[in-house]
CSV table of C-alpha atoms and ligand atoms in Angstrom, one decimal:
chain,number,residue,atom,x,y,z
A,1,UNK,CA,0.0,0.0,0.0
A,2,UNK,CA,1.2,3.5,-0.8
A,3,UNK,CA,2.7,5.5,2.1
A,4,UNK,CA,0.0,8.1,1.4
A,5,UNK,CA,-2.7,5.6,2.4
A,6,UNK,CA,-0.8,4.5,5.5
A,7,UNK,CA,-0.5,8.1,6.6
A,8,UNK,CA,-4.2,8.6,6.1
A,9,UNK,CA,-4.9,5.4,8.2
A,10,UNK,CA,-2.8,6.8,11.0
A,11,UNK,CA,-4.6,10.2,10.8
A,12,UNK,CA,-8.0,8.4,11.1
A,13,UNK,CA,-6.8,6.4,14.1
A,14,UNK,CA,-5.3,9.4,15.8
A,15,UNK,CA,-8.5,11.4,15.3
A,16,UNK,CA,-10.9,8.7,16.3
A,17,UNK,CA,-12.5,8.3,12.9
A,18,UNK,CA,-14.1,4.9,12.0
A,19,UNK,CA,-14.0,5.5,8.3
A,20,UNK,CA,-13.0,7.8,5.5
A,21,UNK,CA,-15.2,8.2,2.5
A,22,UNK,CA,-13.1,9.5,-0.4
A,23,UNK,CA,-14.9,10.6,-3.5
A,24,UNK,CA,-12.8,13.4,-5.1
A,25,UNK,CA,-11.3,11.7,-8.3
A,26,UNK,CA,-8.0,13.5,-7.9
A,27,UNK,CA,-7.8,12.3,-4.2
A,28,UNK,CA,-8.6,8.8,-5.2
A,29,UNK,CA,-5.9,9.0,-7.9
A,30,UNK,CA,-3.4,10.4,-5.2
A,31,UNK,CA,-4.0,7.3,-3.0
A,32,UNK,CA,-4.4,4.6,-5.6
A,33,UNK,CA,-2.9,5.6,-9.0
A,34,UNK,CA,-6.3,5.2,-10.5
A,35,UNK,CA,-8.1,8.2,-12.1
A,36,UNK,CA,-11.6,8.4,-13.4
A,37,UNK,CA,-14.3,11.0,-13.3
A,38,UNK,CA,-17.4,8.9,-12.7
A,39,UNK,CA,-19.8,11.8,-13.5
A,40,UNK,CA,-23.1,10.8,-11.9
A,41,UNK,CA,-22.0,7.2,-11.0
A,42,UNK,CA,-20.5,6.2,-7.7
A,43,UNK,CA,-16.7,6.0,-7.3
A,44,UNK,CA,-15.5,5.7,-3.7
A,45,UNK,CA,-12.3,4.8,-1.9
A,46,UNK,CA,-13.2,3.6,1.6
A,47,UNK,CA,-10.4,3.7,4.2
A,48,UNK,CA,-10.5,2.4,7.8
A,49,UNK,CA,-7.9,3.1,10.5
A,50,UNK,CA,-7.0,-0.5,11.1
A,51,UNK,CA,-8.4,-2.6,8.2
A,52,UNK,CA,-7.7,-2.8,4.5
A,53,UNK,CA,-9.3,-0.1,2.3
A,54,UNK,CA,-11.4,-0.9,-0.7
A,55,UNK,CA,-12.7,0.7,-3.9
A,56,UNK,CA,-16.3,0.8,-4.9
A,57,UNK,CA,-16.7,1.6,-8.6
A,58,UNK,CA,-19.0,1.2,-11.6
A,59,UNK,CA,-18.6,-2.3,-13.0
A,60,UNK,CA,-17.1,-1.0,-16.2
A,61,UNK,CA,-14.2,0.6,-14.3
A,62,UNK,CA,-13.2,-2.5,-12.2
A,63,UNK,CA,-10.7,-3.7,-14.9
A,64,UNK,CA,-9.1,-0.3,-15.0
A,65,UNK,CA,-8.8,-0.1,-11.2
A,66,UNK,CA,-6.8,-3.4,-11.2
A,67,UNK,CA,-4.8,-2.3,-14.2
A,68,UNK,CA,-3.7,0.8,-12.3
A,69,UNK,CA,-2.0,-1.5,-9.7
A,70,UNK,CA,-4.7,-1.6,-7.0
A,71,UNK,CA,-4.2,-4.9,-5.1
A,72,UNK,CA,-6.9,-4.6,-2.4
A,73,UNK,CA,-10.6,-5.3,-2.9
A,74,UNK,CA,-12.5,-3.5,-5.6
A,75,UNK,CA,-16.3,-4.0,-5.9
A,76,UNK,CA,-18.3,-3.1,-8.9
A,77,UNK,CA,-22.0,-2.4,-9.5
A,78,UNK,CA,-24.1,-2.3,-12.6
A,79,UNK,CA,-26.2,0.7,-13.6
A,80,UNK,CA,-29.4,-1.2,-12.8
A,81,UNK,CA,-28.3,-2.1,-9.3
A,82,UNK,CA,-28.7,0.0,-6.1
A,83,UNK,CA,-25.1,1.1,-5.9
A,84,UNK,CA,-25.5,3.1,-2.7
A,85,UNK,CA,-27.0,0.2,-0.8
A,86,UNK,CA,-24.3,-2.2,-2.1
A,87,UNK,CA,-21.6,0.3,-1.0
A,88,UNK,CA,-23.2,0.6,2.4
A,89,UNK,CA,-23.3,-3.2,2.8
A,90,UNK,CA,-19.7,-3.5,1.9
A,91,UNK,CA,-18.8,-0.9,4.5
A,92,UNK,CA,-21.0,-2.7,7.1
A,93,UNK,CA,-19.1,-5.9,6.4
A,94,UNK,CA,-16.0,-4.2,7.8
A,95,UNK,CA,-17.5,-1.8,10.3
A,96,UNK,CA,-21.0,-2.6,11.2
A,97,UNK,CA,-22.0,0.8,12.6
A,98,UNK,CA,-19.5,3.5,11.8
A,99,UNK,CA,-19.9,6.6,14.0
A,100,UNK,CA,-17.3,9.2,13.0
A,101,UNK,CA,-16.9,9.5,9.2
A,102,UNK,CA,-14.3,11.7,7.5
A,103,UNK,CA,-15.5,13.2,4.2
A,104,UNK,CA,-14.2,15.7,1.8
A,105,UNK,CA,-16.8,18.4,2.3
A,106,UNK,CA,-15.4,20.6,-0.5
A,107,UNK,CA,-16.2,17.8,-2.9
A,108,UNK,CA,-19.2,15.8,-1.6
A,109,UNK,CA,-22.5,17.1,-3.0
A,110,UNK,CA,-25.5,17.7,-0.7
A,111,UNK,CA,-27.4,15.1,-2.7
A,112,UNK,CA,-24.8,12.4,-2.2
A,113,UNK,CA,-24.3,13.4,1.5
A,114,UNK,CA,-28.0,12.9,2.1
A,115,UNK,CA,-27.9,9.4,0.7
A,116,UNK,CA,-24.9,8.4,2.8
A,117,UNK,CA,-26.6,9.8,5.9
A,118,UNK,CA,-29.7,7.7,5.1
A,119,UNK,CA,-27.7,4.5,5.1
A,120,UNK,CA,-25.8,5.4,8.2
A,121,UNK,CA,-28.3,7.1,10.5
A,122,UNK,CA,-26.0,6.9,13.6
A,123,UNK,CA,-23.0,8.4,11.8
A,124,UNK,CA,-21.6,11.9,12.4
A,125,UNK,CA,-19.4,13.8,10.0
A,126,UNK,CA,-17.0,15.9,12.1
A,127,UNK,CA,-14.2,17.9,10.5
A,128,UNK,CA,-13.4,18.3,6.8
A,129,UNK,CA,-11.1,15.8,5.1
A,130,UNK,CA,-10.5,18.4,2.3
A,131,UNK,CA,-8.2,20.3,4.6
A,132,UNK,CA,-6.2,17.1,5.4
A,133,UNK,CA,-6.0,16.4,1.7
A,134,UNK,CA,-4.6,19.9,0.9
A,135,UNK,CA,-1.8,19.4,3.4
A,136,UNK,CA,-1.1,15.8,2.5
A,137,UNK,CA,-0.8,16.8,-1.2
A,138,UNK,CA,1.3,19.8,-0.4
A,139,UNK,CA,4.7,18.1,-0.1
A,140,UNK,CA,5.4,15.8,-3.0
A,141,UNK,CA,7.3,12.5,-2.6
A,142,UNK,CA,10.3,11.7,-4.8
A,143,UNK,CA,8.1,9.3,-6.8
A,144,UNK,CA,5.5,12.0,-7.4
A,145,UNK,CA,8.3,14.4,-8.5
A,146,UNK,CA,9.5,11.8,-11.0
A,147,UNK,CA,6.0,11.7,-12.5
A,148,UNK,CA,5.8,15.5,-12.7
A,149,UNK,CA,9.2,15.6,-14.4
A,150,UNK,CA,8.0,13.1,-17.0
A,151,UNK,CA,4.8,15.2,-17.6
A,152,UNK,CA,7.0,18.3,-18.0
A,153,UNK,CA,9.1,16.5,-20.7
A,154,UNK,CA,5.9,15.8,-22.6
A,155,UNK,CA,5.0,19.5,-22.4
A,156,UNK,CA,8.4,20.4,-23.8
A,157,UNK,CA,7.7,18.1,-26.7
A,158,UNK,CA,4.3,19.6,-27.3
A,159,UNK,CA,5.9,23.1,-27.5
A,160,UNK,CA,8.3,21.9,-30.1
A,161,UNK,CA,5.5,20.5,-32.2
A,162,UNK,CA,3.4,23.6,-31.8
A,163,UNK,CA,6.2,26.1,-32.7
A,164,UNK,CA,6.9,24.1,-35.9
A,165,UNK,CA,3.2,24.1,-36.8
A,166,UNK,CA,3.0,27.9,-37.0
A,167,UNK,CA,2.3,29.0,-40.6
A,168,UNK,CA,0.3,31.7,-42.3
A,169,UNK,CA,-3.1,30.4,-43.3
A,170,UNK,CA,-3.5,28.3,-40.2
A,171,UNK,CA,-5.8,29.0,-37.3
A,172,UNK,CA,-5.2,28.7,-33.6
A,173,UNK,CA,-7.4,25.6,-33.6
A,174,UNK,CA,-5.2,24.1,-36.3
A,175,UNK,CA,-2.2,24.4,-34.1
A,176,UNK,CA,-4.0,22.8,-31.2
A,177,UNK,CA,-5.0,19.9,-33.4
A,178,UNK,CA,-1.4,19.4,-34.6
A,179,UNK,CA,-0.1,19.3,-31.1
A,180,UNK,CA,-2.6,16.9,-29.7
A,181,UNK,CA,-2.3,14.6,-32.8
A,182,UNK,CA,1.5,14.4,-32.3
A,183,UNK,CA,1.1,13.7,-28.6
A,184,UNK,CA,-1.5,10.9,-29.2
A,185,UNK,CA,0.8,9.3,-31.8
A,186,UNK,CA,3.4,9.1,-29.1
A,187,UNK,CA,0.9,7.5,-26.7
A,188,UNK,CA,0.3,10.6,-24.6
A,189,UNK,CA,-3.5,10.4,-24.5
A,190,UNK,CA,-4.5,13.1,-22.0
A,191,UNK,CA,-4.0,16.8,-21.8
A,192,UNK,CA,-4.3,18.2,-18.3
A,193,UNK,CA,-6.6,21.0,-19.6
A,194,UNK,CA,-7.8,22.3,-23.0
A,195,UNK,CA,-4.7,23.4,-24.9
A,196,UNK,CA,-4.5,27.1,-25.4
A,197,UNK,CA,-3.1,28.7,-28.5
A,198,UNK,CA,-3.9,32.4,-28.8
A,199,UNK,CA,-2.5,34.9,-31.4
A,200,UNK,CA,-2.3,38.6,-31.3
A,201,UNK,CA,-5.1,40.4,-29.4
A,202,UNK,CA,-6.9,37.1,-28.6
A,203,UNK,CA,-4.0,36.4,-26.2
A,204,UNK,CA,-5.1,39.4,-24.1
A,205,UNK,CA,-8.0,37.2,-22.9
A,206,UNK,CA,-6.0,34.9,-20.5
A,207,UNK,CA,-8.7,32.2,-20.0
A,208,UNK,CA,-10.2,32.5,-23.5
A,209,UNK,CA,-9.7,29.5,-25.8
A,210,UNK,CA,-8.3,29.1,-29.3
A,211,UNK,CA,-10.6,30.2,-32.0
A,212,UNK,CA,-10.7,30.1,-35.8
A,213,UNK,CA,-8.5,33.1,-35.9
A,214,UNK,CA,-6.0,33.0,-38.7
A,215,UNK,CA,-2.4,33.4,-37.5
A,216,UNK,CA,-1.1,36.7,-38.8
A,217,UNK,CA,2.5,37.8,-39.2
A,218,UNK,CA,4.0,40.2,-36.8
A,219,UNK,CA,2.1,39.1,-33.8
A,220,UNK,CA,2.9,37.3,-30.5
A,221,UNK,CA,1.4,33.8,-30.2
A,222,UNK,CA,0.7,32.4,-26.7
A,223,UNK,CA,0.8,28.7,-25.9
A,224,UNK,CA,-0.4,27.2,-22.6
A,225,UNK,CA,-0.6,23.4,-22.3
A,226,UNK,CA,0.0,20.4,-20.3
A,227,UNK,CA,-0.3,16.6,-20.3
A,228,UNK,CA,-1.1,13.9,-17.7
A,229,UNK,CA,1.6,11.3,-16.9
A,230,UNK,CA,0.6,8.5,-14.5
A,231,UNK,CA,-2.0,10.8,-13.1
A,232,UNK,CA,0.4,13.7,-12.6
A,233,UNK,CA,0.1,16.9,-14.7
A,234,UNK,CA,2.2,19.4,-16.5
A,235,UNK,CA,1.3,23.0,-17.1
A,236,UNK,CA,3.5,25.4,-19.0
A,237,UNK,CA,3.2,28.5,-21.1
A,238,UNK,CA,5.4,30.0,-23.8
A,239,UNK,CA,4.9,33.1,-26.0
A,240,UNK,CA,6.6,33.3,-29.4
A,241,UNK,CA,7.0,35.9,-32.1
A,242,UNK,CA,5.5,35.2,-35.5
A,243,UNK,CA,7.4,37.6,-37.8
A,244,UNK,CA,8.3,40.9,-36.2
A,245,UNK,CA,5.8,42.1,-33.5
A,246,UNK,CA,5.7,45.8,-32.7
A,247,UNK,CA,7.7,47.6,-30.1
A,248,UNK,CA,5.1,47.4,-27.4
A,249,UNK,CA,4.5,43.7,-27.8
A,250,UNK,CA,8.3,43.2,-27.6
A,251,UNK,CA,8.4,45.4,-24.5
A,252,UNK,CA,5.8,43.4,-22.6
A,253,UNK,CA,7.6,40.2,-23.5
A,254,UNK,CA,10.8,41.6,-22.1
A,255,UNK,CA,9.2,42.8,-18.9
A,256,UNK,CA,7.3,39.5,-18.4
A,257,UNK,CA,10.4,37.5,-18.9
A,258,UNK,CA,12.4,39.6,-16.5
A,259,UNK,CA,9.6,39.0,-13.9
A,260,UNK,CA,9.5,35.3,-14.5
A,261,UNK,CA,13.3,34.9,-14.2
A,262,UNK,CA,13.4,37.0,-11.0
A,263,UNK,CA,10.7,34.8,-9.5
A,264,UNK,CA,12.5,31.6,-10.6
A,265,UNK,CA,15.6,32.9,-8.9
A,266,UNK,CA,13.7,33.8,-5.7
A,267,UNK,CA,11.7,30.6,-5.3
A,268,UNK,CA,13.5,28.7,-2.5
A,269,UNK,CA,12.8,27.4,1.0
A,270,UNK,CA,12.1,30.2,3.5
A,271,UNK,CA,10.4,32.8,1.2
A,272,UNK,CA,6.6,33.1,1.6
A,273,UNK,CA,4.1,32.6,-1.3
A,274,UNK,CA,3.1,36.3,-0.9
A,275,UNK,CA,6.8,37.5,-1.1
A,276,UNK,CA,7.4,35.4,-4.2
A,277,UNK,CA,4.3,36.9,-5.9
A,278,UNK,CA,5.6,40.4,-5.0
A,279,UNK,CA,9.0,39.7,-6.6
A,280,UNK,CA,7.4,39.3,-10.0
A,281,UNK,CA,4.7,41.9,-9.5
A,282,UNK,CA,7.1,44.7,-8.5
A,283,UNK,CA,9.0,44.3,-11.8
A,284,UNK,CA,5.8,44.5,-13.8
A,285,UNK,CA,4.5,47.4,-11.7
A,286,UNK,CA,7.7,49.3,-12.1
A,287,UNK,CA,7.6,48.9,-15.9
A,288,UNK,CA,4.1,50.5,-15.9
A,289,UNK,CA,2.1,47.3,-16.7
A,290,UNK,CA,0.9,46.4,-13.2
A,291,UNK,CA,-2.8,46.9,-14.1
A,292,UNK,CA,-2.4,44.3,-16.9
A,293,UNK,CA,-1.1,41.5,-14.6
A,294,UNK,CA,-4.5,40.3,-13.5
A,295,UNK,CA,-4.0,37.0,-11.8
A,296,UNK,CA,-1.9,35.5,-9.0
A,297,UNK,CA,1.7,34.5,-9.8
A,298,UNK,CA,1.0,30.8,-9.5
A,299,UNK,CA,-0.9,27.8,-8.2
A,300,UNK,CA,0.1,24.5,-6.6
A,301,UNK,CA,-0.1,21.4,-8.8
A,302,UNK,CA,0.3,17.6,-8.7
A,303,UNK,CA,-2.5,15.3,-9.5
A,304,UNK,CA,-4.5,18.5,-10.4
A,305,UNK,CA,-3.7,22.0,-11.3
A,306,UNK,CA,-5.5,23.5,-8.3
A,307,UNK,CA,-3.6,22.6,-5.2
A,308,UNK,CA,-1.7,24.4,-2.5
A,309,UNK,CA,0.4,26.5,-2.3
A,310,UNK,CA,-1.3,29.4,-4.0
A,311,UNK,CA,1.4,31.9,-4.9
A,312,UNK,CA,-0.4,35.2,-4.2
A,313,UNK,CA,-0.7,38.3,-2.0
A,314,UNK,CA,-2.0,37.4,1.4
A,315,UNK,CA,-0.7,33.8,1.5
A,316,UNK,CA,2.0,33.8,4.2
A,317,UNK,CA,2.8,30.1,3.8
A,318,UNK,CA,6.5,29.6,3.9
A,319,UNK,CA,7.8,27.5,0.9
A,320,UNK,CA,9.4,24.2,1.8
A,321,UNK,CA,11.2,21.4,-0.2
A,322,UNK,CA,8.8,19.2,-2.1
A,323,UNK,CA,6.3,21.9,-2.8
A,324,UNK,CA,5.3,22.2,-6.4
A,325,UNK,CA,3.7,25.2,-8.1
A,326,UNK,CA,3.6,27.3,-11.2
A,327,UNK,CA,5.4,30.6,-11.8
A,328,UNK,CA,3.4,32.4,-14.5
A,329,UNK,CA,3.5,36.1,-14.7
A,330,UNK,CA,1.4,37.5,-17.5
A,331,UNK,CA,0.8,40.9,-19.1
A,332,UNK,CA,-2.4,41.3,-21.1
A,333,UNK,CA,-3.1,44.6,-23.0
A,334,UNK,CA,-6.7,44.5,-24.1
A,335,UNK,CA,-7.2,44.5,-27.9
A,336,UNK,CA,-3.5,44.5,-28.5
A,337,UNK,CA,-1.4,41.5,-27.2
A,338,UNK,CA,-0.9,39.1,-24.3
A,339,UNK,CA,2.2,37.4,-22.9
A,340,UNK,CA,2.4,34.6,-20.3
A,341,UNK,CA,5.6,32.7,-19.5
A,342,UNK,CA,5.0,29.7,-17.2
A,343,UNK,CA,7.1,26.9,-15.7
A,344,UNK,CA,6.0,24.7,-12.8
A,345,UNK,CA,8.8,24.0,-10.4
A,346,UNK,CA,9.5,21.9,-7.3
A,347,UNK,CA,11.3,23.4,-4.3
A,348,UNK,CA,14.6,21.7,-3.4
A,349,UNK,CA,16.8,22.1,-0.3
A,350,UNK,CA,18.3,25.3,-1.6
A,351,UNK,CA,16.3,26.5,-4.6
A,352,UNK,CA,14.0,25.0,-7.2
A,353,UNK,CA,14.0,22.9,-10.3
A,354,UNK,CA,11.6,23.5,-13.2
A,355,UNK,CA,9.7,20.6,-14.8
A,356,UNK,CA,9.8,22.2,-18.2
A,357,UNK,CA,13.0,23.3,-20.0
A,358,UNK,CA,11.8,24.9,-23.3
A,359,UNK,CA,13.9,28.1,-23.8
A,360,UNK,CA,12.3,31.3,-22.7
A,361,UNK,CA,14.4,33.7,-24.8
A,362,UNK,CA,11.9,35.2,-27.4
A,363,UNK,CA,11.7,32.8,-30.3
A,364,UNK,CA,11.2,34.4,-33.7
A,365,UNK,CA,9.3,32.3,-36.2
A,366,UNK,CA,9.3,33.3,-39.9
B,401,MN,MN1,-0.9,27.2,-17.7
B,402,MN,MN1,-0.9,27.4,-14.6
């Protein structure tokens, strides 16, 4: 069993929980190496302080659970069966009348919670396992870091393909298709989020997607992409020059790169998340573009891209070895151009190492 699961069992015992009901797919993945979003079906990892855990899953997922390396019990149910009752019966086989249940309250819907309560009328649900999960996932093990490195390598490959695909007459969507086709041919089947390719003024919309925009000469093109490797993600951005962008576009690139390098230099044990955000923000402010840097410097990542630590003003968490997060300053001038340069890194004993290594010096493509 993974050390992550042994740690959870100890936590349950120390805090007098009879059972943990884990339903967040990224948490299940963290504990078992199996990832699936069951949508409306039931997928649960049930953990006890002193007995073996089990997985309860739709019957059509049972094979994949085993294939992912899970060597404890896995029980399946068919769509026409009463899955909730079956799950409750499997729990009662191990613990006939659980009293204190740990649940991820950030994830469990009210509808599902009410069903669980109906099957276990004597149960109470103290605390919130979501807070435990945030802390457990905060410091990555060496094995997790190896998976994140492998995902980073895949992102570097994706950039290489994407840059080569840039040609007049193609659209942003064409470039996304080229990237994902090349990845799939290599056996990399999952992106960690919808690939972003945005050219010219469209890149000033940081969370907008690629469109049918034709790529035009003399504009910046922004790429933001990532893959999933053994359940661990990559997330990286690069901005390149197609032809010769104007002075202002080149200036925001220069400033953003300076901010990104400065934050990469400053990310080490001892600095707080807020201080790190400020390192990059001060450079962009001083250059006069502060109002165009409209998001935090970075976010934690691992089995998802929304983890701790959040690198932003107000977060006084001190960075420690094993923490993984993005460093992604961006400057977005509405109706003109946008730049974002992003690497995810892990904190080491005396600094940090990025997961992606694609050059950040402005690349000119003819
Ligand atoms: Mn990104
Ligand atoms: Mn990111």
